[in-house]
Amino acid sequence: MTDFTYSVDADGVATIAWDVPGKSMNVMSREGFALVSDMVDGALADPAVKGIVVTSGKKDFAGGMDLNVLASIRAEAGENPAQALFDFTMSGHRILRKLERAGMDPKTLKGAKPVVCAIPGTCAGIGTEIALACHRRIMADNPRAKIGLPEILVGLFPGGGGTTRYSRMVGAMAAAPVLLEGKMLEPKAAKAAGLVDEVVAPDQLLARAKEWVLAATDADTVKPWDQKGWKMPGGAPYHPAGFMTFVGANAMVLGKTQGVYPAAKALLAAVYEGALVPFDTALTIEARWFTSVLMNPSSSAMIRSLFLNKEALEKGANRPQVADQTVRKLGVLGAGMMGAGIAYVAANAGIEVVLIDATQEAADRGKSHSEGLLDKGMKRGKVTAAKKAEVLGRITATTDYAALAGCDLVVEAVFEDMKVKAEVTAKAEAVLPEGAIFATNTSTLPISDLAKASRRPAQFIGIHFFSPVDKMMLVEIIRGRGTRDVAVAKALDFVRQIRKTPIVVNDARFFYANRCIIPYINEGIRMVAEGVEPALVENAARLLGFPVGPLQLVDETSIDLGVKIAKATRAAMGAAYPDEAVDAVLFAMADKGRLGRKANAGFYAYDEKGGRTGLWEGLAGLWPVAAAQPDLAEVQHRLMLVQVLEAVRALEEGVLTDIREGDVGAILGWGFAPWSGGPFSWLDMIGAGKAVEVCEGLAGKGARFAAPELLRDMATKGQSFYGRFGTDARAA
Ligand code: NAD
């Protein structure tokens, strides 16, 4: 069994079919590369072979490179990992270049064997780069298929020749959405974007590919950049039009990334520098930049968190050893914003749903949320009428708790009120089967307290979604004191069914995500109260790579919600409550009716259409801007440290039990600077010693900046989080 199969038909058309055994999606391994190389050699040397079809034995073409390969090359390389990564990248270039030249006489540009890529389904990363090296790309008109180069989304850029080839095919400007934003395109859009040449009916794919091979002429097998007098579409950098493109692209990238993503800069540099030299030199330049990105701690942290660890968590890294708990019938209590969203994602994943609210009208309104989302999907051509009917058919909207009979999981999302939640728990449990698991979507109430209302606290758990449910990929699962493994397994299996990413944490105030995000918002507000220029606060956050500043974030989540949480926290903590200064600002904003985006007025001003027009000018009247402003680094340290120290405390206290969950949860849950790989990865990047030093520098700002004991201990011992708590450390 090998990753590729090779055959030659009676007409002399060789087929190299990618079909990694035991996997639903092809991914490229080191052995796979070597095999393709041998097969290409064989086909080119065999006089009976007229041309080559590269395709897949699966419904999709490829998911990309197995990123574990890159990690293992680095790990095995010893003294000089950069050299090993560069050599590996260059060997990939040589193989694809061999495929692209296909035996062509370099002088006459004649005699190449035509090579076509027949793409049956989704094609990403190195899969697309192989396709780009072929002479022609034919894609099946498969509505579920997409093609693209999404490397940038995990902190890399296409380093298998994709950057150089695609930018030369369509020009730097046109290539930007695919290369710089990692956009994956449907077949027809891919044709318009020049990624593929033809889109054909799925059952015609191989026949058409073969037909093309047999009819291809010498001219069809010479890439434009191998022809004399080739010019870069849109203009090379020294051409006036090209110059404009590159200046604009630089500004755009910097504006979007704030310069914190090394891969985006390296990609631009590879395109720019590559455009100044012949093709093969451009590939070497691409390989050098790719190596530089692979060696950058940000890229390895992003790959670790956004690819390796995210996938490990989705595959059940922390799932207790309990029999399969796949959910068949789900009850959702409360058809408001969250309940309606939960019902939708579950029904969409094929689960039967009973959606309950206090009135039929409210229950129906909850169901219509699904209808709205499905209609949107239909408008974008993603959902068929049949699919819409099927998904809606799975949701029963009712007020009748008896309909919960037979549900194996219930998630309640009623008002955030202990009494209301206790009532619905009892009502549901009265009709649920003995083995059913009851989950709460509370954001702030302790799971162990809510479990007191349950007859079966061992089967009671927190399943905390983020808003909007259909978009946010993280689900935080919270074990109460009495929660047993079967409930955790149920929650994890449910999250797997709805294709989201789970983290499992222990019960404590605000669990994990909100525990870290609230201090971020509060620190921003606290600085406004201190007289720090609000624009400095917001820009400091953006420059750290946070998608939104703390003041914008509180506007989005609403200031009255902030007030509610502050009041409840104050009541629970009594004299120990540390956030009076924050509340003074929050409460004043609420009194003025500046409740955030929903009121079209908050820390920001908005136009009638709800667009932000800038920070609200009235802020300075209420909290005068001080004459002396802190420097940018201090503001950034405050915004960063309040979050990461909370994450460390969560680990120290056993709320978090796995730093991978801390990192993945932070990026997916609240957009924690993705370039950093998450709070623990960020701390590892700067080092525990430096982090303690920064804490000491901020000591005067309050106890929240006191370095946790764990961090001090690690600083003394010179340890990193992944060194001390990573999976390798655990296994040792
Ligand atoms: P919401 O007010 O939009 O919806 C609550 C729904 O519960 C309403 O439709 C209400 O009619 C219904 N309800 C109230 N009492 C009921 C009863 N006895 N029986 C049946 N239905 C009843 O609130 P929401 O924003 O959807 O929040 C729901 C829960 O989710 C809360 O616990 C909240 O803390 C939590 N949560 C909210 C968010 C968020 O961003 N809004 C995020 C995560 C978790």
XYZ file of N, CA and C in Angstrom, residues 333 401-406 410 422-434 436 438 453-456:
81
model
N -33.262 24.213 25.609
C -34.220 24.981 26.408
C -33.881 26.453 26.305
N -42.636 20.316 27.376
C -41.455 19.592 27.863
C -41.555 18.090 27.584
N -42.790 17.589 27.416
C -42.944 16.152 27.153
C -42.214 15.760 25.862
N -42.045 16.733 24.958
C -41.351 16.442 23.697
C -39.882 16.077 23.924
N -39.384 16.334 25.133
C -37.974 16.007 25.423
C -37.767 14.511 25.650
N -38.856 13.765 25.721
C -38.728 12.317 25.937
C -37.828 11.758 24.840
N -36.875 10.945 25.214
C -36.002 10.334 24.213
C -34.765 11.159 23.881
N -29.483 17.463 26.663
C -30.236 18.724 26.692
C -29.240 19.837 26.968
N -32.849 26.499 37.488
C -33.190 25.356 38.347
C -34.553 24.787 37.938
N -35.484 25.696 37.651
C -36.839 25.269 37.261
C -36.837 24.413 35.992
N -36.118 24.915 34.976
C -36.140 24.175 33.713
C -35.373 22.858 33.821
N -34.352 22.848 34.692
C -33.603 21.599 34.902
C -34.555 20.526 35.445
N -35.315 20.907 36.471
C -36.223 19.931 37.101
C -37.289 19.478 36.101
N -37.843 20.450 35.354
C -38.902 20.098 34.398
C -38.392 19.150 33.322
N -37.189 19.405 32.856
C -36.641 18.547 31.799
C -36.316 17.168 32.347
N -35.692 17.142 33.510
C -35.270 15.838 34.048
C -36.457 14.920 34.339
N -37.605 15.536 34.559
C -38.798 14.730 34.843
C -39.187 13.859 33.643
N -38.810 14.293 32.433
C -39.208 13.498 31.260
C -38.031 12.830 30.543
N -36.804 13.208 30.939
C -35.645 12.667 30.218
C -35.361 11.221 30.605
N -34.792 10.445 29.665
C -34.363 9.087 30.025
C -33.265 9.141 31.096
N -33.125 8.053 31.846
C -32.164 7.995 32.953
C -30.742 8.400 32.551
N -29.674 10.351 30.181
C -29.474 11.612 29.451
C -28.526 12.544 30.200
N -27.452 16.478 31.008
C -28.035 17.824 31.029
C -26.897 18.842 31.043
N -29.553 21.757 41.381
C -30.958 21.617 40.992
C -31.205 20.312 40.255
N -30.138 19.567 39.999
C -30.283 18.348 39.206
C -30.417 17.120 40.105
N -31.229 16.160 39.630
C -31.331 14.893 40.355
C -30.125 14.030 40.042
N -29.413 14.394 38.966
C -28.308 13.540 38.538
C -27.066 14.403 38.285
